[in-house]
CSV table of C-alpha atoms and ligand atoms in Angstrom, one decimal:
chain,number,residue,atom,x,y,z
V,17,UNK,CA,56.7,32.3,-13.4
V,18,UNK,CA,58.7,35.2,-14.8
V,19,UNK,CA,56.1,36.6,-17.2
V,20,UNK,CA,52.4,36.7,-17.2
V,21,UNK,CA,49.6,38.3,-19.2
V,22,UNK,CA,49.1,42.0,-19.2
V,23,UNK,CA,46.0,43.3,-17.4
V,24,UNK,CA,42.9,43.1,-19.6
V,25,UNK,CA,44.4,40.6,-22.0
V,26,UNK,CA,43.6,36.9,-22.4
V,27,UNK,CA,45.0,33.6,-23.7
V,28,UNK,CA,42.3,31.6,-25.6
V,29,UNK,CA,42.8,27.9,-25.8
V,30,UNK,CA,41.3,24.4,-24.9
V,31,UNK,CA,37.5,24.3,-24.8
V,32,UNK,CA,37.2,28.1,-25.4
V,33,UNK,CA,39.0,27.9,-28.7
V,34,UNK,CA,36.5,25.4,-30.1
V,35,UNK,CA,33.8,27.9,-29.3
V,36,UNK,CA,35.7,30.7,-31.0
V,37,UNK,CA,36.3,28.6,-34.1
V,38,UNK,CA,32.7,27.5,-34.2
V,39,UNK,CA,31.4,31.1,-34.0
V,40,UNK,CA,33.8,32.3,-36.6
V,41,UNK,CA,33.0,29.5,-39.0
V,42,UNK,CA,29.3,30.2,-38.7
V,43,UNK,CA,29.8,33.9,-39.0
V,44,UNK,CA,31.8,33.4,-42.2
V,45,UNK,CA,29.1,31.2,-43.7
V,46,UNK,CA,26.2,33.6,-42.9
V,47,UNK,CA,28.2,36.7,-43.9
V,48,UNK,CA,29.1,35.1,-47.3
V,49,UNK,CA,25.4,34.2,-47.9
V,50,UNK,CA,24.7,37.9,-47.5
V,51,UNK,CA,27.6,38.6,-50.0
V,52,UNK,CA,30.0,40.3,-47.6
V,53,UNK,CA,33.7,39.9,-48.5
V,54,UNK,CA,36.4,39.5,-45.9
V,55,UNK,CA,38.8,42.4,-45.5
V,56,UNK,CA,42.0,42.4,-43.3
V,57,UNK,CA,43.4,45.7,-42.3
V,58,UNK,CA,46.5,46.3,-40.1
V,59,UNK,CA,46.3,46.5,-36.3
V,60,UNK,CA,48.6,49.6,-36.2
V,61,UNK,CA,47.4,52.7,-38.1
V,62,UNK,CA,48.1,56.4,-38.1
V,63,UNK,CA,46.6,57.6,-34.8
V,64,UNK,CA,44.9,60.6,-36.5
V,65,UNK,CA,42.7,58.1,-38.4
V,66,UNK,CA,40.9,57.2,-35.2
V,67,UNK,CA,41.2,60.6,-33.4
V,68,UNK,CA,39.4,62.3,-36.3
V,69,UNK,CA,36.7,59.6,-37.0
V,70,UNK,CA,35.8,58.5,-33.5
V,71,UNK,CA,35.9,62.1,-32.2
V,72,UNK,CA,38.1,64.1,-29.9
V,73,UNK,CA,35.6,64.3,-27.1
V,74,UNK,CA,34.7,60.6,-26.9
V,75,UNK,CA,35.8,58.3,-24.1
V,76,UNK,CA,37.8,56.1,-26.5
V,77,UNK,CA,39.9,59.0,-27.8
V,78,UNK,CA,40.1,60.9,-24.5
V,79,UNK,CA,41.1,58.0,-22.3
V,80,UNK,CA,41.4,54.6,-24.0
V,81,UNK,CA,43.7,54.8,-27.0
V,82,UNK,CA,47.0,52.9,-27.2
V,83,UNK,CA,49.1,55.6,-28.8
V,84,UNK,CA,52.8,55.5,-29.3
V,85,UNK,CA,55.5,57.0,-31.5
V,86,UNK,CA,57.4,54.6,-33.9
V,87,UNK,CA,61.1,54.8,-34.6
V,88,UNK,CA,60.6,57.6,-37.1
V,89,UNK,CA,58.6,59.6,-34.6
V,90,UNK,CA,55.2,58.9,-36.3
V,91,UNK,CA,52.2,59.0,-34.0
V,92,UNK,CA,50.6,55.6,-34.4
V,93,UNK,CA,47.8,53.7,-32.6
V,94,UNK,CA,46.6,50.2,-32.0
V,95,UNK,CA,43.2,50.2,-33.6
V,96,UNK,CA,40.4,50.6,-31.0
V,97,UNK,CA,37.7,49.6,-33.6
V,98,UNK,CA,37.5,48.5,-37.2
V,99,UNK,CA,35.2,51.0,-39.0
V,100,UNK,CA,37.8,53.8,-39.5
V,101,UNK,CA,40.4,51.3,-40.9
V,102,UNK,CA,37.9,49.9,-43.4
V,103,UNK,CA,36.9,53.4,-44.5
V,104,UNK,CA,40.5,54.2,-45.0
V,105,UNK,CA,41.0,51.1,-47.1
V,106,UNK,CA,37.8,51.8,-49.1
V,107,UNK,CA,39.2,55.2,-50.1
V,108,UNK,CA,42.9,54.3,-50.4
V,109,UNK,CA,42.1,51.5,-52.9
V,110,UNK,CA,39.4,53.4,-54.8
V,111,UNK,CA,36.9,50.7,-54.0
V,112,UNK,CA,34.2,53.3,-54.6
V,113,UNK,CA,34.8,52.7,-58.3
V,114,UNK,CA,33.3,49.2,-58.0
V,115,UNK,CA,29.6,48.9,-58.3
V,116,UNK,CA,27.7,49.6,-55.0
V,117,UNK,CA,27.0,48.0,-52.6
V,118,UNK,CA,30.5,47.2,-51.5
V,119,UNK,CA,30.2,45.0,-48.4
V,120,UNK,CA,33.0,43.9,-46.1
V,121,UNK,CA,33.5,41.9,-42.9
V,122,UNK,CA,36.4,41.5,-40.6
V,123,UNK,CA,37.4,39.4,-37.5
V,124,UNK,CA,40.1,40.6,-35.2
V,125,UNK,CA,41.6,42.2,-32.1
V,126,UNK,CA,40.8,45.7,-31.0
V,127,UNK,CA,42.5,47.6,-28.2
V,128,UNK,CA,41.1,50.0,-25.6
V,129,UNK,CA,42.8,51.0,-22.4
V,130,UNK,CA,39.7,50.6,-20.3
V,131,UNK,CA,39.4,49.5,-16.7
V,132,UNK,CA,39.2,45.7,-17.0
V,133,UNK,CA,36.2,43.9,-15.6
V,134,UNK,CA,33.9,41.0,-16.5
V,135,UNK,CA,33.2,41.3,-20.2
V,136,UNK,CA,35.5,44.3,-20.6
V,137,UNK,CA,39.1,43.8,-21.8
V,138,UNK,CA,41.9,45.9,-23.1
V,139,UNK,CA,42.5,43.5,-26.0
V,140,UNK,CA,39.1,42.3,-27.2
V,141,UNK,CA,37.9,40.9,-30.5
V,142,UNK,CA,35.1,42.0,-32.9
V,143,UNK,CA,33.3,40.5,-35.8
V,144,UNK,CA,32.4,43.6,-37.8
V,145,UNK,CA,30.7,44.4,-41.0
V,146,UNK,CA,30.7,47.6,-43.1
V,147,UNK,CA,28.4,48.2,-46.2
V,148,UNK,CA,29.2,51.1,-48.5
V,149,UNK,CA,27.0,52.8,-51.1
V,150,UNK,CA,23.4,52.3,-49.9
V,151,UNK,CA,21.4,55.0,-48.2
V,152,UNK,CA,18.2,53.0,-48.1
V,153,UNK,CA,17.0,52.0,-44.6
V,154,UNK,CA,16.7,48.5,-46.1
V,155,UNK,CA,20.5,48.1,-45.5
V,156,UNK,CA,20.1,49.1,-41.8
V,157,UNK,CA,17.2,46.7,-41.4
V,158,UNK,CA,19.2,44.0,-43.2
V,159,UNK,CA,22.2,44.4,-40.8
V,160,UNK,CA,19.9,44.0,-37.8
V,161,UNK,CA,18.3,41.0,-39.5
V,162,UNK,CA,21.7,39.5,-40.2
V,163,UNK,CA,22.7,39.9,-36.6
V,164,UNK,CA,19.5,38.2,-35.4
V,165,UNK,CA,19.9,35.2,-37.8
V,166,UNK,CA,23.5,34.8,-36.6
V,167,UNK,CA,22.7,35.0,-32.9
V,168,UNK,CA,19.8,32.6,-33.3
V,169,UNK,CA,22.1,30.1,-35.1
V,170,UNK,CA,24.2,30.2,-31.9
V,171,UNK,CA,21.1,29.5,-29.9
V,172,UNK,CA,21.2,32.9,-28.3
V,173,UNK,CA,17.7,34.3,-27.8
V,174,UNK,CA,16.2,36.8,-25.4
V,175,UNK,CA,18.2,39.7,-26.7
V,176,UNK,CA,17.0,43.3,-26.7
V,177,UNK,CA,17.3,45.2,-30.0
V,178,UNK,CA,17.2,49.0,-29.5
V,179,UNK,CA,17.2,51.5,-32.3
V,180,UNK,CA,17.4,55.3,-32.6
V,181,UNK,CA,18.0,58.0,-35.2
V,182,UNK,CA,20.7,60.6,-34.5
V,183,UNK,CA,19.6,62.8,-37.5
V,184,UNK,CA,21.9,64.3,-40.0
V,185,UNK,CA,24.0,67.4,-40.5
V,186,UNK,CA,20.9,69.3,-41.3
V,187,UNK,CA,18.8,68.6,-38.2
V,188,UNK,CA,21.3,67.7,-35.5
V,189,UNK,CA,22.7,71.2,-35.0
V,190,UNK,CA,19.2,72.5,-34.1
V,191,UNK,CA,18.8,69.6,-31.6
V,192,UNK,CA,22.2,70.4,-30.1
V,193,UNK,CA,21.1,74.0,-29.5
V,194,UNK,CA,17.8,72.9,-27.9
V,195,UNK,CA,19.8,70.5,-25.7
V,196,UNK,CA,22.3,73.2,-24.8
V,197,UNK,CA,19.5,75.6,-23.7
V,198,UNK,CA,17.8,72.9,-21.7
V,199,UNK,CA,21.0,72.0,-19.9
V,200,UNK,CA,22.4,75.5,-19.4
V,201,UNK,CA,20.8,76.0,-16.0
V,202,UNK,CA,21.4,72.4,-14.9
V,203,UNK,CA,25.1,72.0,-15.6
V,204,UNK,CA,26.1,72.4,-12.0
V,205,UNK,CA,23.9,69.5,-11.0
V,206,UNK,CA,25.6,67.1,-13.4
V,207,UNK,CA,28.6,64.8,-12.8
V,208,UNK,CA,32.1,66.0,-13.8
V,209,UNK,CA,32.1,64.0,-17.0
V,210,UNK,CA,28.7,65.5,-18.1
V,211,UNK,CA,29.9,69.0,-17.2
V,212,UNK,CA,32.8,68.5,-19.5
V,213,UNK,CA,30.6,67.0,-22.2
V,214,UNK,CA,28.2,69.9,-22.0
V,215,UNK,CA,30.6,72.2,-23.7
V,216,UNK,CA,32.0,69.9,-26.3
V,217,UNK,CA,29.6,67.1,-27.0
V,218,UNK,CA,26.2,67.5,-25.2
V,219,UNK,CA,24.6,64.6,-27.0
V,220,UNK,CA,26.8,62.2,-24.9
V,221,UNK,CA,25.1,63.4,-21.8
V,222,UNK,CA,22.1,61.4,-22.8
V,223,UNK,CA,24.1,58.3,-22.3
V,224,UNK,CA,25.2,59.0,-18.7
V,225,UNK,CA,24.7,56.2,-16.3
V,226,UNK,CA,25.2,58.2,-13.1
V,227,UNK,CA,21.8,58.0,-11.1
V,228,UNK,CA,21.8,61.8,-10.1
V,229,UNK,CA,22.3,62.8,-13.8
V,230,UNK,CA,19.6,60.4,-14.9
V,231,UNK,CA,17.2,62.1,-12.5
V,232,UNK,CA,18.2,65.7,-13.6
V,233,UNK,CA,17.8,64.7,-17.2
V,234,UNK,CA,14.5,62.9,-17.0
V,235,UNK,CA,12.7,65.5,-19.1
V,236,UNK,CA,15.5,66.2,-21.5
V,237,UNK,CA,14.4,66.9,-25.1
V,238,UNK,CA,14.8,63.9,-27.3
V,239,UNK,CA,16.4,63.9,-30.8
V,240,UNK,CA,13.5,61.9,-32.3
V,241,UNK,CA,11.3,65.1,-31.9
V,242,UNK,CA,13.7,67.2,-33.9
V,243,UNK,CA,14.5,65.0,-37.0
V,244,UNK,CA,14.2,66.7,-40.4
V,245,UNK,CA,11.6,65.2,-42.9
V,246,UNK,CA,14.2,63.0,-44.7
V,247,UNK,CA,15.6,61.6,-41.4
V,248,UNK,CA,12.1,61.0,-40.0
V,249,UNK,CA,11.0,59.1,-43.2
V,250,UNK,CA,14.2,57.1,-43.1
V,251,UNK,CA,13.6,56.1,-39.5
V,252,UNK,CA,9.9,55.3,-40.1
V,253,UNK,CA,10.9,53.1,-43.1
V,254,UNK,CA,13.5,51.3,-41.0
V,255,UNK,CA,10.8,50.5,-38.4
V,256,UNK,CA,8.4,49.2,-41.1
V,257,UNK,CA,11.1,47.0,-42.6
V,258,UNK,CA,12.0,45.6,-39.1
V,259,UNK,CA,8.3,44.8,-38.6
V,260,UNK,CA,8.1,43.0,-41.9
V,261,UNK,CA,11.1,40.9,-40.9
V,262,UNK,CA,9.4,40.0,-37.6
V,263,UNK,CA,12.2,41.6,-35.5
V,264,UNK,CA,11.0,42.9,-32.1
V,265,UNK,CA,12.8,46.1,-31.2
V,266,UNK,CA,12.5,49.1,-28.9
V,267,UNK,CA,12.9,52.7,-30.0
V,268,UNK,CA,15.2,54.2,-27.5
V,269,UNK,CA,15.8,57.9,-28.2
V,270,UNK,CA,18.5,58.0,-25.6
V,271,UNK,CA,21.0,55.8,-27.5
V,272,UNK,CA,23.7,58.1,-28.7
V,273,UNK,CA,26.7,55.6,-29.0
V,274,UNK,CA,30.3,56.3,-27.9
V,275,UNK,CA,31.6,57.2,-31.4
V,276,UNK,CA,31.0,60.5,-33.2
V,277,UNK,CA,30.7,59.3,-36.8
V,278,UNK,CA,27.1,58.2,-36.7
V,279,UNK,CA,24.3,59.8,-38.7
V,280,UNK,CA,20.6,58.6,-38.7
V,281,UNK,CA,20.3,55.0,-37.6
V,282,UNK,CA,22.1,53.7,-34.5
V,283,UNK,CA,21.3,50.4,-32.8
V,284,UNK,CA,22.5,48.2,-29.9
V,285,UNK,CA,21.9,44.6,-29.0
V,286,UNK,CA,22.0,43.9,-25.3
V,287,UNK,CA,21.3,40.9,-23.0
V,288,UNK,CA,20.3,40.7,-19.3
V,289,UNK,CA,22.7,37.7,-18.9
V,290,UNK,CA,26.0,39.4,-18.7
V,291,UNK,CA,25.8,42.0,-15.9
V,292,UNK,CA,27.1,45.5,-16.4
V,293,UNK,CA,28.9,44.9,-19.8
V,294,UNK,CA,25.6,43.9,-21.5
V,295,UNK,CA,26.2,45.2,-25.1
V,296,UNK,CA,26.8,42.2,-27.4
V,297,UNK,CA,26.8,44.2,-30.6
V,298,UNK,CA,26.2,47.7,-31.8
V,299,UNK,CA,26.4,49.8,-34.9
V,300,UNK,CA,24.7,52.3,-37.2
V,301,UNK,CA,24.9,54.5,-40.2
V,302,UNK,CA,27.8,56.9,-41.0
V,303,UNK,CA,26.9,58.7,-44.2
V,304,UNK,CA,29.5,61.5,-43.8
V,305,UNK,CA,32.6,59.6,-42.8
V,306,UNK,CA,33.9,58.6,-46.3
V,307,UNK,CA,33.6,62.1,-47.6
V,308,UNK,CA,35.2,63.6,-44.4
V,309,UNK,CA,38.3,61.5,-45.2
V,310,UNK,CA,38.5,62.8,-48.7
V,311,UNK,CA,36.5,60.1,-50.5
V,312,UNK,CA,33.4,60.7,-52.6
V,313,UNK,CA,30.1,61.3,-50.7
V,314,UNK,CA,29.2,57.7,-49.9
V,315,UNK,CA,26.4,56.5,-47.5
V,316,UNK,CA,27.5,53.6,-45.3
V,317,UNK,CA,26.4,51.5,-42.3
V,318,UNK,CA,27.7,48.6,-40.2
V,319,UNK,CA,28.0,47.0,-36.9
V,320,UNK,CA,30.4,45.0,-34.7
V,321,UNK,CA,29.9,42.1,-32.3
V,322,UNK,CA,32.0,41.7,-29.2
V,323,UNK,CA,33.5,38.2,-29.4
V,324,UNK,CA,34.4,37.8,-25.7
V,325,UNK,CA,30.8,38.6,-24.7
V,326,UNK,CA,29.4,36.4,-27.3
V,327,UNK,CA,31.6,33.5,-26.2
V,328,UNK,CA,30.4,34.0,-22.6
V,329,UNK,CA,26.8,33.6,-23.8
V,330,UNK,CA,27.7,30.6,-25.9
V,331,UNK,CA,29.1,28.8,-22.9
V,332,UNK,CA,25.5,28.3,-21.9
V,333,UNK,CA,23.8,28.1,-25.3
V,334,UNK,CA,26.1,25.6,-27.0
V,335,UNK,CA,27.9,22.4,-26.0
V,336,UNK,CA,30.6,21.5,-28.5
V,337,UNK,CA,32.5,18.3,-28.6
V,338,UNK,CA,36.3,19.0,-28.2
V,339,UNK,CA,38.3,18.1,-31.3
V,340,UNK,CA,40.3,14.8,-31.0
V,341,UNK,CA,42.4,12.7,-33.2
V,342,UNK,CA,40.3,9.9,-34.8
V,343,UNK,CA,43.2,7.5,-35.2
V,344,UNK,CA,46.3,6.9,-33.0
V,345,UNK,CA,49.2,5.1,-34.7
V,346,UNK,CA,51.2,3.1,-32.2
V,347,UNK,CA,54.2,1.0,-33.1
V,348,UNK,CA,56.2,-1.8,-31.5
V,349,UNK,CA,59.8,-0.5,-31.8
V,350,UNK,CA,62.4,1.4,-33.8
V,351,UNK,CA,62.6,-1.2,-36.5
V,352,UNK,CA,59.0,-0.2,-37.7
V,353,UNK,CA,59.2,3.5,-36.8
V,354,UNK,CA,59.6,4.4,-40.5
V,355,UNK,CA,56.5,2.4,-41.4
V,356,UNK,CA,54.5,4.1,-38.6
V,357,UNK,CA,55.5,7.5,-39.9
V,358,UNK,CA,54.4,6.5,-43.4
V,359,UNK,CA,51.0,5.4,-42.1
V,360,UNK,CA,50.5,8.6,-40.1
V,361,UNK,CA,51.2,10.7,-43.1
V,362,UNK,CA,49.0,8.6,-45.3
V,363,UNK,CA,46.0,9.0,-42.9
V,364,UNK,CA,46.6,12.7,-42.5
V,365,UNK,CA,46.7,13.1,-46.3
V,366,UNK,CA,43.3,11.6,-46.7
V,367,UNK,CA,42.0,14.0,-44.0
V,368,UNK,CA,41.8,11.7,-41.0
V,369,UNK,CA,42.9,13.5,-37.8
V,370,UNK,CA,45.8,11.3,-36.6
V,371,UNK,CA,48.2,11.3,-33.7
V,372,UNK,CA,51.2,9.3,-32.7
V,373,UNK,CA,53.8,9.1,-29.9
V,374,UNK,CA,56.8,10.4,-31.9
V,375,UNK,CA,59.1,8.3,-29.7
V,376,UNK,CA,59.9,4.7,-29.0
V,377,UNK,CA,58.0,4.0,-25.8
V,378,UNK,CA,56.2,0.8,-24.6
V,379,UNK,CA,53.0,-0.2,-26.4
V,380,UNK,CA,51.2,0.0,-23.0
V,381,UNK,CA,52.2,3.7,-22.7
V,382,UNK,CA,51.2,4.4,-26.2
V,383,UNK,CA,47.7,2.9,-25.6
V,384,UNK,CA,47.4,5.0,-22.5
V,385,UNK,CA,48.3,8.1,-24.5
V,386,UNK,CA,45.8,7.1,-27.2
V,387,UNK,CA,43.1,6.8,-24.6
V,388,UNK,CA,43.9,10.1,-23.0
V,389,UNK,CA,43.9,11.8,-26.5
V,390,UNK,CA,40.4,10.4,-27.0
V,391,UNK,CA,41.2,8.5,-30.2
V,392,UNK,CA,38.5,6.2,-31.5
V,393,UNK,CA,40.8,3.8,-33.4
V,394,UNK,CA,44.4,2.7,-32.5
V,395,UNK,CA,46.4,1.1,-35.3
V,396,UNK,CA,49.4,-0.9,-34.2
V,397,UNK,CA,52.3,-1.1,-36.6
V,398,UNK,CA,54.2,-4.3,-35.6
V,399,UNK,CA,57.2,-6.2,-37.1
V,400,UNK,CA,55.4,-9.5,-37.2
V,401,UNK,CA,52.2,-8.1,-38.7
V,402,UNK,CA,54.1,-6.2,-41.4
V,403,UNK,CA,55.7,-9.5,-42.5
V,404,UNK,CA,52.1,-10.7,-43.2
V,405,UNK,CA,51.2,-7.4,-44.8
V,406,UNK,CA,48.6,-6.6,-42.1
V,407,UNK,CA,47.9,-4.1,-39.4
V,408,UNK,CA,46.4,-4.7,-35.9
V,409,UNK,CA,43.6,-2.3,-34.9
V,410,UNK,CA,41.6,-1.6,-31.8
V,411,UNK,CA,38.4,0.3,-31.5
V,412,UNK,CA,38.7,2.1,-28.2
V,413,UNK,CA,35.0,3.0,-28.1
V,414,UNK,CA,33.5,-0.5,-28.9
V,415,UNK,CA,36.4,-2.5,-27.3
V,416,UNK,CA,36.8,-4.6,-30.4
V,417,UNK,CA,40.0,-5.5,-32.3
V,418,UNK,CA,41.3,-7.4,-35.3
V,419,UNK,CA,43.9,-7.6,-38.1
V,420,UNK,CA,43.5,-6.3,-41.6
V,421,UNK,CA,45.2,-5.3,-44.8
V,422,UNK,CA,46.1,-1.7,-45.4
V,423,UNK,CA,43.4,-1.3,-48.1
V,424,UNK,CA,40.7,-2.6,-45.8
V,425,UNK,CA,42.0,-0.7,-42.9
V,426,UNK,CA,41.8,2.6,-44.8
V,427,UNK,CA,38.4,1.8,-46.1
V,428,UNK,CA,37.0,1.0,-42.6
V,429,UNK,CA,38.6,4.1,-41.0
V,430,UNK,CA,37.2,6.3,-43.8
V,431,UNK,CA,33.6,4.9,-43.3
V,432,UNK,CA,33.8,5.1,-39.5
V,433,UNK,CA,35.1,8.6,-39.6
V,434,UNK,CA,32.6,9.9,-42.1
V,435,UNK,CA,29.7,8.5,-40.0
V,436,UNK,CA,30.9,10.2,-36.8
Y,514,HAM,P1,31.4,49.7,-30.2
Y,514,HAM,O1,30.0,49.8,-29.6
Y,514,HAM,O2,32.4,50.5,-29.7
Y,514,HAM,O3,31.2,49.9,-31.8
Y,514,HAM,O4,31.9,48.2,-30.1
Y,514,HAM,C1,31.1,47.1,-30.6
Y,514,HAM,C2,31.1,45.9,-29.6
Y,514,HAM,O5,32.4,45.6,-29.2
Y,514,HAM,C3,30.4,46.3,-28.2
Y,514,HAM,O6,29.0,46.1,-28.3
Y,514,HAM,C4,31.0,45.2,-27.3
Y,514,HAM,O7,30.3,44.0,-27.5
Y,514,HAM,C5,32.4,45.0,-27.9
Y,514,HAM,N1,33.3,45.8,-27.0
Y,514,HAM,C6,33.6,47.1,-27.0
Y,514,HAM,N2,34.6,47.4,-26.1
Y,514,HAM,C7,34.9,46.2,-25.5
Y,514,HAM,C8,35.8,45.9,-24.5
Y,514,HAM,N3,36.6,46.8,-23.9
Y,514,HAM,N4,35.9,44.6,-24.1
Y,514,HAM,C9,35.1,43.6,-24.7
Y,514,HAM,N5,34.2,43.9,-25.7
Y,514,HAM,C10,34.1,45.2,-26.1
Y,514,HAM,C11,32.3,49.9,-32.6
Y,514,HAM,O8,33.3,49.5,-32.4
Y,514,HAM,C12,31.9,50.3,-34.0
Y,514,HAM,N6,33.1,50.2,-34.9
Y,514,HAM,C13,30.8,49.4,-34.6
Y,514,HAM,C14,30.4,49.8,-36.0
Y,514,HAM,C15,30.8,49.1,-37.1
Y,514,HAM,N7,29.6,50.8,-36.3
Y,514,HAM,C16,29.5,50.8,-37.6
Y,514,HAM,N8,30.2,49.8,-38.1
């Protein structure tokens, strides 16, 4: 084989594609019940859009972006996530002039040049949502509720919902100073990444998974003790609303997220079933992002689900029947090929999944193909039968057969198919 997949990329087909389709169909239904509208944004955008919104000192921007220069020398990037693009579209098309809330969802590939491992890819897919114009914690609670309903619909339970508040531009600077002072005499004990983060983005140190850092940081001051009154009230209301919705959650003041745009609420949904890459979905509020890109001050929040990880969980929680043709049209020779083609098209036009051989091969071979394809009914178009205005049929599941007029044939197939 001359060419093969790039590292960290996947082909999705056969049984897996049914799962992807099933998940996407269900997501679409639920999202539209919550009045989210689909938005499709380009995969390639101006690199600055991501550098500025995600933050210069995050792993994504420092190490993982697919950046290149186009033929005009413009610095462009494959999108590593969807939020920045939706915010760009929201501002560019003046969507803030429409009545709030404006709620969008998207499905699609994202790109991060990470070290591939189980559950971690360089091209991966997200189902994401972004809601603009609501500052109430009701929206944050609703997003978590929506996630829960969707994951339950896919039979995925036993998930861990963790929430935190990262404060706002009024209270976070004070917390950063406290953190800085606490860390000042411990920097040398921290891993290289944390030493680097100390100067630029000390909050990210809270997220470090290195055991020696965890030990050094066990008494680190926590943001939840430094929230201003408004942020505190927002966080308490969120918890009340989650309680009302019967959602079990953990307040984890160490969640900081790997993107810099968050304010107030952040949340992560994890599972113990996937090993190291255990985050199924994550999101939060980003009340300053629209304004920082030149739009009007607009509160916003959202989340994204990792499709590959979700599919991995669904392999255990769902068993889907593969899609098969319902009817296979076989024919007895080139003299009736045209009639076979007509019947194939007729069946497809009335929404019956139909397959045929497309070439003049023996009836025995055609029946073998029909069996392999998993067709329920085979219709045989034969010269003799056509003279009598009838078609021969075989029910491959019930091992019955007979002859019938076109009208009766279509009626029986319709009834059978609808009852499947
Ligand atoms: P994120 O936490 O970077 O958030 O990604 C969301 C989800 O995408 C993760 O929880 C994970 O399931 C999946 N994911 C991330 N990286 C990979 C990877 N390399 N391979 C496979 N799956 C991956 C965001 O992207 C934010 N834009 C979410 C958001 C929307 N916040 C507000 N609105």
